[in-house]
mmCIF file of C-alpha atoms and ligand atoms in Angstrom:
data_model
loop_
_atom_site.group_PDB
_atom_site.id
_atom_site.type_symbol
_atom_site.label_atom_id
_atom_site.label_comp_id
_atom_site.label_asym_id
_atom_site.label_seq_id
_atom_site.Cartn_x
_atom_site.Cartn_y
_atom_site.Cartn_z
ATOM 1 C CA MET A 102 83.207 46.658 147.475
ATOM 2 C CA PRO A 103 84.142 47.699 143.878
ATOM 3 C CA GLU A 104 81.606 47.025 141.138
ATOM 4 C CA SER A 105 83.305 44.674 138.711
ATOM 5 C CA VAL A 106 81.982 45.821 135.323
ATOM 6 C CA VAL A 107 80.486 49.260 134.668
ATOM 7 C CA THR A 108 79.389 50.756 131.337
ATOM 8 C CA ALA A 109 78.946 54.506 130.818
ATOM 9 C CA THR A 110 77.786 56.537 127.832
ATOM 10 C CA ALA A 111 78.662 60.202 127.380
ATOM 11 C CA CYS A 112 77.869 62.629 124.583
ATOM 12 C CA ALA A 113 80.217 65.101 122.918
ATOM 13 C CA ASN A 114 79.794 68.805 123.539
ATOM 14 C CA PHE A 115 80.560 71.854 121.439
ATOM 15 C CA ALA A 116 81.684 75.097 123.004
ATOM 16 C CA LEU A 117 79.625 78.181 122.183
ATOM 17 C CA ILE A 118 82.181 80.185 124.205
ATOM 18 C CA LYS A 119 85.570 78.497 123.944
ATOM 19 C CA TYR A 120 88.153 77.086 126.298
ATOM 20 C CA TRP A 121 91.592 77.827 124.815
ATOM 21 C CA GLY A 122 94.209 78.195 127.542
ATOM 22 C CA LYS A 123 95.140 76.717 130.916
ATOM 23 C CA ARG A 124 95.941 78.334 134.255
ATOM 24 C CA ASP A 125 97.651 75.132 135.432
ATOM 25 C CA PRO A 126 98.671 72.542 132.821
ATOM 26 C CA ALA A 127 99.633 69.908 135.456
ATOM 27 C CA LEU A 128 96.139 69.801 137.003
ATOM 28 C CA ASN A 129 94.566 70.742 133.673
ATOM 29 C CA LEU A 130 92.850 73.846 135.057
ATOM 30 C CA PRO A 131 91.335 76.138 132.423
ATOM 31 C CA ALA A 132 92.368 79.794 132.311
ATOM 32 C CA THR A 133 88.759 80.930 131.814
ATOM 33 C CA ASP A 134 85.155 79.806 132.020
ATOM 34 C CA SER A 135 83.593 78.370 128.854
ATOM 35 C CA LEU A 136 80.038 77.438 127.841
ATOM 36 C CA SER A 137 78.953 74.495 125.722
ATOM 37 C CA LEU A 138 76.086 72.452 124.377
ATOM 38 C CA THR A 139 76.113 68.695 125.017
ATOM 39 C CA VAL A 140 74.810 66.967 121.869
ATOM 40 C CA ASN A 141 72.855 63.741 121.622
ATOM 41 C CA THR A 142 74.121 61.658 118.707
ATOM 42 C CA LEU A 143 77.932 61.855 118.972
ATOM 43 C CA LYS A 144 78.615 59.425 121.785
ATOM 44 C CA THR A 145 81.268 57.335 123.477
ATOM 45 C CA THR A 146 80.303 54.143 125.299
ATOM 46 C CA THR A 147 82.946 52.750 127.631
ATOM 47 C CA THR A 148 83.025 49.571 129.683
ATOM 48 C CA VAL A 149 85.544 49.268 132.499
ATOM 49 C CA SER A 150 86.370 46.191 134.537
ATOM 50 C CA VAL A 151 88.883 45.848 137.352
ATOM 51 C CA GLU A 152 91.021 42.782 136.526
ATOM 52 C CA PRO A 153 93.639 41.850 139.150
ATOM 53 C CA GLU A 154 95.115 39.131 136.903
ATOM 54 C CA LEU A 155 96.177 41.600 134.162
ATOM 55 C CA THR A 156 99.791 42.780 134.161
ATOM 56 C CA GLY A 157 98.843 46.312 133.052
ATOM 57 C CA ASP A 158 95.862 48.377 131.885
ATOM 58 C CA VAL A 159 94.317 47.336 128.568
ATOM 59 C CA PHE A 160 92.609 49.902 126.297
ATOM 60 C CA GLN A 161 90.589 48.901 123.253
ATOM 61 C CA LEU A 162 89.123 51.605 121.011
ATOM 62 C CA ASN A 163 86.443 50.706 118.468
ATOM 63 C CA GLY A 164 87.289 47.007 118.783
ATOM 64 C CA MET A 165 91.051 47.364 118.275
ATOM 65 C CA SER A 166 94.043 47.793 120.583
ATOM 66 C CA ALA A 167 94.621 51.524 121.005
ATOM 67 C CA SER A 168 98.003 53.111 120.244
ATOM 68 C CA GLU A 169 100.594 53.133 123.036
ATOM 69 C CA GLY A 170 100.148 56.921 123.390
ATOM 70 C CA GLN A 171 96.381 56.553 123.866
ATOM 71 C CA ARG A 172 96.848 53.659 126.309
ATOM 72 C CA LEU A 173 99.276 55.706 128.410
ATOM 73 C CA ARG A 174 96.882 58.680 128.521
ATOM 74 C CA VAL A 175 94.088 56.376 129.733
ATOM 75 C CA SER A 176 96.409 54.619 132.180
ATOM 76 C CA ARG A 177 97.554 57.911 133.729
ATOM 77 C CA PHE A 178 93.908 58.850 134.172
ATOM 78 C CA LEU A 179 93.162 55.481 135.813
ATOM 79 C CA ASP A 180 96.044 56.188 138.224
ATOM 80 C CA LEU A 181 94.018 59.144 139.581
ATOM 81 C CA ILE A 182 91.136 56.793 140.305
ATOM 82 C CA ARG A 183 93.411 54.149 141.830
ATOM 83 C CA ARG A 184 94.905 56.831 144.109
ATOM 84 C CA GLN A 185 91.463 58.003 145.265
ATOM 85 C CA SER A 186 89.989 54.538 145.722
ATOM 86 C CA GLY A 187 93.007 52.818 147.241
ATOM 87 C CA LEU A 188 92.596 50.079 144.645
ATOM 88 C CA SER A 189 95.812 49.078 142.885
ATOM 89 C CA HIS A 190 94.605 46.596 140.245
ATOM 90 C CA PRO A 191 94.866 47.064 136.453
ATOM 91 C CA MET A 192 91.701 47.785 134.500
ATOM 92 C CA ARG A 193 90.357 46.778 131.101
ATOM 93 C CA VAL A 194 88.781 49.652 129.161
ATOM 94 C CA GLU A 195 86.713 49.095 126.008
ATOM 95 C CA SER A 196 85.406 52.185 124.206
ATOM 96 C CA THR A 197 83.410 52.738 121.067
ATOM 97 C CA ASN A 198 82.642 56.062 119.418
ATOM 98 C CA THR A 199 79.785 56.813 117.045
ATOM 99 C CA PHE A 200 82.055 59.262 115.151
ATOM 100 C CA PRO A 201 85.721 59.625 114.010
ATOM 101 C CA ASP A 202 88.357 60.332 116.692
ATOM 102 C CA SER A 203 90.542 63.425 116.977
ATOM 103 C CA ALA A 204 89.240 65.365 113.986
ATOM 104 C CA GLY A 205 87.847 68.293 115.947
ATOM 105 C CA LEU A 206 84.678 66.388 116.807
ATOM 106 C CA ALA A 207 85.228 66.597 120.564
ATOM 107 C CA SER A 208 86.034 62.903 121.011
ATOM 108 C CA SER A 209 88.178 63.588 124.110
ATOM 109 C CA ALA A 210 85.180 65.215 125.838
ATOM 110 C CA SER A 211 82.823 62.248 125.509
ATOM 111 C CA ALA A 212 85.734 59.816 125.989
ATOM 112 C CA PHE A 213 86.916 61.119 129.351
ATOM 113 C CA ALA A 214 83.403 61.810 130.664
ATOM 114 C CA ALA A 215 82.442 58.186 129.946
ATOM 115 C CA LEU A 216 85.757 56.851 131.267
ATOM 116 C CA ALA A 217 85.510 58.889 134.494
ATOM 117 C CA ALA A 218 81.996 57.624 135.233
ATOM 118 C CA ALA A 219 82.683 53.975 134.365
ATOM 119 C CA ALA A 220 86.125 53.681 135.987
ATOM 120 C CA ALA A 221 85.242 55.560 139.197
ATOM 121 C CA ARG A 222 82.172 53.407 139.766
ATOM 122 C CA SER A 223 84.004 50.238 138.833
ATOM 123 C CA ALA A 224 86.695 51.088 141.429
ATOM 124 C CA GLY A 225 83.978 51.544 144.055
ATOM 125 C CA LEU A 226 83.970 55.374 144.191
ATOM 126 C CA ASP A 227 80.505 56.868 144.653
ATOM 127 C CA MET A 228 80.877 60.312 143.067
ATOM 128 C CA ASP A 229 78.194 62.898 142.305
ATOM 129 C CA ARG A 230 78.220 64.726 138.956
ATOM 130 C CA THR A 231 80.290 67.625 140.283
ATOM 131 C CA ALA A 232 83.013 65.297 141.574
ATOM 132 C CA LEU A 233 82.884 63.342 138.289
ATOM 133 C CA SER A 234 83.244 66.616 136.388
ATOM 134 C CA ALA A 235 86.415 67.536 138.351
ATOM 135 C CA LEU A 236 87.758 64.047 137.670
ATOM 136 C CA ALA A 237 86.878 64.096 133.940
ATOM 137 C CA ARG A 238 88.554 67.522 133.612
ATOM 138 C CA GLN A 239 91.877 65.942 134.519
ATOM 139 C CA GLY A 240 91.553 63.722 131.440
ATOM 140 C CA SER A 241 90.471 66.562 129.141
ATOM 141 C CA GLY A 242 89.170 70.017 130.075
ATOM 142 C CA SER A 243 86.128 69.872 127.804
ATOM 143 C CA ALA A 244 85.157 66.463 129.296
ATOM 144 C CA ALA A 245 84.134 68.251 132.517
ATOM 145 C CA ARG A 246 81.224 69.737 130.506
ATOM 146 C CA SER A 247 80.047 66.420 128.975
ATOM 147 C CA VAL A 248 79.225 65.097 132.462
ATOM 148 C CA PHE A 249 76.145 67.353 132.295
ATOM 149 C CA GLY A 250 73.409 67.555 129.671
ATOM 150 C CA GLY A 251 72.168 70.575 127.741
ATOM 151 C CA PHE A 252 73.894 73.942 128.154
ATOM 152 C CA VAL A 253 76.857 73.761 130.520
ATOM 153 C CA ARG A 254 79.163 76.360 131.947
ATOM 154 C CA MET A 255 82.670 75.234 132.795
ATOM 155 C CA GLN A 256 84.058 77.229 135.717
ATOM 156 C CA ALA A 257 87.753 78.029 135.655
ATOM 157 C CA GLY A 258 87.565 78.163 139.467
ATOM 158 C CA THR A 259 90.057 79.814 141.781
ATOM 159 C CA GLU A 260 91.219 76.959 144.038
ATOM 160 C CA THR A 261 94.792 75.799 143.426
ATOM 161 C CA ASP A 262 93.748 72.142 143.745
ATOM 162 C CA GLY A 263 91.080 72.534 141.045
ATOM 163 C CA THR A 264 88.142 71.351 143.152
ATOM 164 C CA ASP A 265 85.992 74.252 141.877
ATOM 165 C CA ALA A 266 87.064 73.854 138.223
ATOM 166 C CA VAL A 267 83.919 71.946 137.280
ATOM 167 C CA GLY A 268 80.931 72.084 134.958
ATOM 168 C CA VAL A 269 77.605 73.599 136.078
ATOM 169 C CA GLN A 270 74.390 73.129 134.128
ATOM 170 C CA VAL A 271 72.911 76.399 132.810
ATOM 171 C CA ALA A 272 69.820 74.809 131.207
ATOM 172 C CA ASP A 273 68.942 71.165 130.600
ATOM 173 C CA GLU A 274 68.559 69.393 127.260
ATOM 174 C CA ASN A 275 64.819 70.148 127.071
ATOM 175 C CA HIS A 276 65.192 73.908 127.468
ATOM 176 C CA TRP A 277 65.603 74.895 123.808
ATOM 177 C CA PRO A 278 65.070 72.530 120.845
ATOM 178 C CA LEU A 279 67.982 73.726 118.696
ATOM 179 C CA HIS A 280 69.971 71.584 116.287
ATOM 180 C CA MET A 281 73.739 71.544 115.858
ATOM 181 C CA LEU A 282 74.695 70.255 112.418
ATOM 182 C CA VAL A 283 78.269 69.047 112.175
ATOM 183 C CA ALA A 284 79.532 69.563 108.649
ATOM 184 C CA VAL A 285 82.533 67.256 108.209
ATOM 185 C CA THR A 286 85.099 68.447 105.658
ATOM 186 C CA ASP A 287 87.980 66.095 106.583
ATOM 187 C CA ASP A 288 87.819 63.027 108.798
ATOM 188 C CA SER A 289 91.540 62.399 109.254
ATOM 189 C CA SER A 290 93.327 63.323 112.492
ATOM 190 C CA LYS A 291 96.419 65.166 111.315
ATOM 191 C CA MET A 292 95.919 68.434 113.236
ATOM 192 C CA VAL A 293 97.861 69.701 116.256
ATOM 193 C CA GLY A 294 95.881 68.511 119.305
ATOM 194 C CA SER A 295 94.141 70.992 121.610
ATOM 195 C CA THR A 296 96.415 70.384 124.621
ATOM 196 C CA GLU A 297 99.536 71.201 122.639
ATOM 197 C CA GLY A 298 97.827 73.904 120.575
ATOM 198 C CA MET A 299 96.555 75.965 123.489
ATOM 199 C CA GLU A 300 99.926 75.938 125.270
ATOM 200 C CA HIS A 301 101.561 77.001 122.003
ATOM 201 C CA SER A 302 99.091 79.894 121.732
ATOM 202 C CA ARG A 303 99.628 80.944 125.363
ATOM 203 C CA LYS A 304 103.363 81.120 124.790
ATOM 204 C CA THR A 305 103.437 82.735 121.353
ATOM 205 C CA SER A 306 100.241 84.560 120.336
ATOM 206 C CA PRO A 307 100.233 88.351 120.858
ATOM 207 C CA PHE A 308 96.415 88.150 121.092
ATOM 208 C CA TYR A 309 96.224 85.456 123.785
ATOM 209 C CA GLU A 310 95.863 87.796 126.805
ATOM 210 C CA ALA A 311 93.179 89.887 125.109
ATOM 211 C CA PHE A 312 91.189 86.732 124.331
ATOM 212 C CA ILE A 313 91.476 85.513 127.952
ATOM 213 C CA GLU A 314 90.373 88.905 129.314
ATOM 214 C CA GLY A 315 87.213 88.913 127.197
ATOM 215 C CA GLN A 316 86.015 85.451 128.228
ATOM 216 C CA ASP A 317 84.179 86.243 131.492
ATOM 217 C CA ASN A 318 81.896 88.757 129.796
ATOM 218 C CA ALA A 319 81.349 86.454 126.829
ATOM 219 C CA VAL A 320 80.278 83.569 129.083
ATOM 220 C CA LEU A 321 77.901 85.759 131.123
ATOM 221 C CA ALA A 322 76.293 87.194 127.985
ATOM 222 C CA CYS A 323 76.003 83.746 126.427
ATOM 223 C CA ALA A 324 74.356 82.292 129.544
ATOM 224 C CA ASP A 325 71.803 85.131 129.376
ATOM 225 C CA ALA A 326 71.139 84.453 125.683
ATOM 226 C CA VAL A 327 70.580 80.763 126.475
ATOM 227 C CA ARG A 328 68.218 81.479 129.380
ATOM 228 C CA ASP A 329 66.251 83.996 127.215
ATOM 229 C CA ARG A 330 66.323 81.670 124.165
ATOM 230 C CA ASP A 331 67.628 84.656 122.192
ATOM 231 C CA MET A 332 68.921 83.086 118.949
ATOM 232 C CA GLU A 333 70.195 86.305 117.376
ATOM 233 C CA LYS A 334 72.250 87.190 120.437
ATOM 234 C CA LEU A 335 73.541 83.635 120.832
ATOM 235 C CA ILE A 336 74.704 83.460 117.203
ATOM 236 C CA ASP A 337 76.424 86.837 117.453
ATOM 237 C CA LEU A 338 78.312 85.834 120.624
ATOM 238 C CA MET A 339 79.142 82.334 119.379
ATOM 239 C CA GLU A 340 80.597 83.432 116.026
ATOM 240 C CA ALA A 341 82.544 86.342 117.558
ATOM 241 C CA ASN A 342 84.072 84.033 120.168
ATOM 242 C CA CYS A 343 84.942 81.334 117.657
ATOM 243 C CA LEU A 344 86.670 83.841 115.385
ATOM 244 C CA ALA A 345 88.506 85.395 118.358
ATOM 245 C CA MET A 346 89.858 81.951 119.323
ATOM 246 C CA HIS A 347 90.926 81.273 115.724
ATOM 247 C CA ALA A 348 92.627 84.693 115.611
ATOM 248 C CA VAL A 349 94.670 83.539 118.617
ATOM 249 C CA MET A 350 95.427 80.213 116.932
ATOM 250 C CA ILE A 351 96.379 81.797 113.603
ATOM 251 C CA SER A 352 98.563 84.455 115.280
ATOM 252 C CA SER A 353 100.581 81.848 117.227
ATOM 253 C CA ARG A 354 104.153 81.274 115.950
ATOM 254 C CA PRO A 355 104.129 79.192 113.841
ATOM 255 C CA GLY A 356 100.438 79.801 113.203
ATOM 256 C CA LEU A 357 97.829 77.109 113.824
ATOM 257 C CA LEU A 358 95.479 77.124 110.857
ATOM 258 C CA TYR A 359 92.821 74.477 111.393
ATOM 259 C CA TRP A 360 90.652 75.471 108.412
ATOM 260 C CA ASN A 361 90.626 74.092 104.890
ATOM 261 C CA ALA A 362 88.981 75.580 101.803
ATOM 262 C CA ALA A 363 85.633 73.906 102.547
ATOM 263 C CA THR A 364 85.673 75.333 106.099
ATOM 264 C CA VAL A 365 85.854 78.834 104.634
ATOM 265 C CA ARG A 366 83.188 78.084 102.016
ATOM 266 C CA LEU A 367 80.903 76.929 104.845
ATOM 267 C CA ILE A 368 81.447 80.136 106.851
ATOM 268 C CA HIS A 369 80.385 82.185 103.821
ATOM 269 C CA GLU A 370 77.406 79.943 103.128
ATOM 270 C CA VAL A 371 76.166 80.211 106.738
ATOM 271 C CA ARG A 372 76.383 83.999 106.514
ATOM 272 C CA ARG A 373 74.563 84.007 103.159
ATOM 273 C CA MET A 374 71.793 81.871 104.646
ATOM 274 C CA ARG A 375 71.467 84.248 107.590
ATOM 275 C CA ARG A 376 71.194 87.245 105.246
ATOM 276 C CA SER A 377 68.366 85.402 103.496
ATOM 277 C CA GLY A 378 66.465 85.181 106.806
ATOM 278 C CA LEU A 379 67.397 81.746 108.182
ATOM 279 C CA ALA A 380 68.229 81.424 111.908
ATOM 280 C CA VAL A 381 71.700 79.921 111.625
ATOM 281 C CA GLY A 382 75.254 80.483 112.920
ATOM 282 C CA PHE A 383 78.604 78.645 112.963
ATOM 283 C CA THR A 384 81.335 77.627 115.337
ATOM 284 C CA ILE A 385 84.620 75.792 114.668
ATOM 285 C CA ASP A 386 87.023 74.011 117.038
ATOM 286 C CA ALA A 387 90.564 72.674 116.645
ATOM 287 C CA GLY A 388 89.838 71.073 113.297
ATOM 288 C CA PRO A 389 88.311 71.842 109.897
ATOM 289 C CA GLN A 390 84.717 70.797 110.667
ATOM 290 C CA VAL A 391 82.022 73.477 110.905
ATOM 291 C CA LYS A 392 79.309 73.184 113.554
ATOM 292 C CA VAL A 393 76.147 74.929 112.463
ATOM 293 C CA LEU A 394 73.618 75.986 115.088
ATOM 294 C CA VAL A 395 70.133 76.178 113.631
ATOM 295 C CA SER A 396 66.576 76.573 114.873
ATOM 296 C CA PRO A 397 64.073 73.782 114.014
ATOM 297 C CA GLU A 398 62.134 76.009 111.527
ATOM 298 C CA SER A 399 65.289 76.564 109.467
ATOM 299 C CA LEU A 400 66.662 73.010 109.748
ATOM 300 C CA ASP A 401 65.613 71.456 106.427
ATOM 301 C CA ALA A 402 66.537 74.482 104.319
ATOM 302 C CA VAL A 403 69.933 74.787 106.031
ATOM 303 C CA LYS A 404 70.739 71.077 105.617
ATOM 304 C CA ASP A 405 69.908 71.219 101.898
ATOM 305 C CA ARG A 406 72.138 74.216 101.346
ATOM 306 C CA LEU A 407 75.045 72.811 103.380
ATOM 307 C CA MET A 408 74.948 69.556 101.398
ATOM 308 C CA MET A 409 75.574 71.559 98.224
ATOM 309 C CA VAL A 410 78.788 73.157 99.498
ATOM 310 C CA ASP A 411 81.835 71.808 97.681
ATOM 311 C CA GLY A 412 84.008 69.640 99.978
ATOM 312 C CA ILE A 413 81.325 68.458 102.440
ATOM 313 C CA LEU A 414 81.857 64.784 103.301
ATOM 314 C CA ASN A 415 79.044 64.215 105.753
ATOM 315 C CA ILE A 416 76.618 66.006 108.054
ATOM 316 C CA TYR A 417 75.774 64.799 111.574
ATOM 317 C CA ASP A 418 72.462 66.148 112.834
ATOM 318 C CA THR A 419 72.614 66.622 116.604
ATOM 319 C CA ALA A 420 70.365 68.174 119.227
ATOM 320 C CA PRO A 421 70.770 68.944 122.942
ATOM 321 C CA GLY A 422 71.651 65.710 124.724
ATOM 322 C CA PRO A 423 71.881 64.278 128.247
ATOM 323 C CA GLY A 424 74.780 64.093 130.663
ATOM 324 C CA VAL A 425 76.788 60.946 131.260
ATOM 325 C CA GLN A 426 74.788 57.848 132.178
ATOM 326 C CA TRP A 427 76.114 54.607 133.635
ATOM 327 C CA SER A 428 74.965 51.125 134.544
ATOM 328 C CA VAL A 429 76.498 48.197 136.367
ATOM 329 C CA GLY A 430 77.060 45.040 134.293
ATOM 330 C CA SER A 431 78.714 44.383 130.931
HETATM 331 C C1 DP6 B 572 88.901 74.085 120.699
HETATM 332 O O1 DP6 B 572 89.347 69.864 126.157
HETATM 333 O O2 DP6 B 572 90.467 68.952 124.092
HETATM 334 O O3 DP6 B 572 87.501 72.325 121.467
HETATM 335 O O4 DP6 B 572 91.994 69.950 128.260
HETATM 336 O O5 DP6 B 572 93.993 69.846 126.805
HETATM 337 O O6 DP6 B 572 92.286 68.005 126.700
HETATM 338 P P1 DP6 B 572 92.539 69.476 126.941
HETATM 339 O O7 DP6 B 572 91.804 70.256 125.777
HETATM 340 P P2 DP6 B 572 90.373 70.021 125.114
HETATM 341 O O8 DP6 B 572 90.199 71.434 124.399
HETATM 342 C C2 DP6 B 572 89.039 71.830 123.735
HETATM 343 C C3 DP6 B 572 89.348 72.991 122.868
HETATM 344 C C4 DP6 B 572 88.247 73.434 121.925
HETATM 345 C C5 DP6 B 572 87.343 74.466 122.571
HETATM 346 C C6 DP6 B 572 86.360 73.959 123.601
HETATM 347 O O9 DP6 B 572 85.867 72.822 123.480
HETATM 348 O O10 DP6 B 572 86.045 74.728 124.505
#
């Protein structure tokens, strides 16, 4: 019997080794493994109820009706759940985020991880985390990682149906007390989205294949650095991989340049801080925000110096966070 109302909360995650390319766009299968950190304070909470009397799915985001494009994306995802559960009824989905949508703050990751957990349970499907991860991936690739807490490896997998393209936890959220500061330099959502951007890069960047070929080694090395709590090695791998992905983006035709002037100022400031002995490194996704990985000893000094960079709007202080959690009831 389906549970009527289920609420799930999922945290965003930031890739230390990036996912930028698909081996099968229809099933949303990534071309390579990736490795991320799930973070505790950037969250999506989603309540789903199965409502036979509705004429179609309803999607509310932050208390307002979502755009038709967003509603269709959610509705297509709910179709996957309806197919698996044999349930045909419309669903009501109400989501709230603790951070701005679509500005390179990984909102699709927490959104689809929370939606997968709440909608599957509400439709009566009893899925373990691995099955939820495969489901969430079909909403957004990075969402497969937010199903798990801490450091998570996303497997590209080899199966054509995508059953092995799932997240696997490398170390839980208590393994290493790092902080990830998110330095926001622009909170609008005017960039080319990841789905479109990575297909554009696959088709047009001369560096795409070289990036894809390097990913297996990067993920293995990064997993070792995480297990050994080796900050210097982790920072080196994380920055190199971020810049390699942005080289692919920038060399696409026309080029995808996600950075603004403050993004570049932040890169230089992070490197200056590291030269002065602080344990700090950066990564950047498909937007102009800079995510700054920092050890607890260096946290206060790094925050103070980031706040002084021209163009900073806001800093979110995050730390390793848990995987998706859900409960029955409104
Ligand atoms: C740059 O997971 O948003 O953040 O699967 O098409 O929804 P879709 O893409 P998405 O891509 C994330 C891209 C990235 C890097 C990363 O998180 O690994």
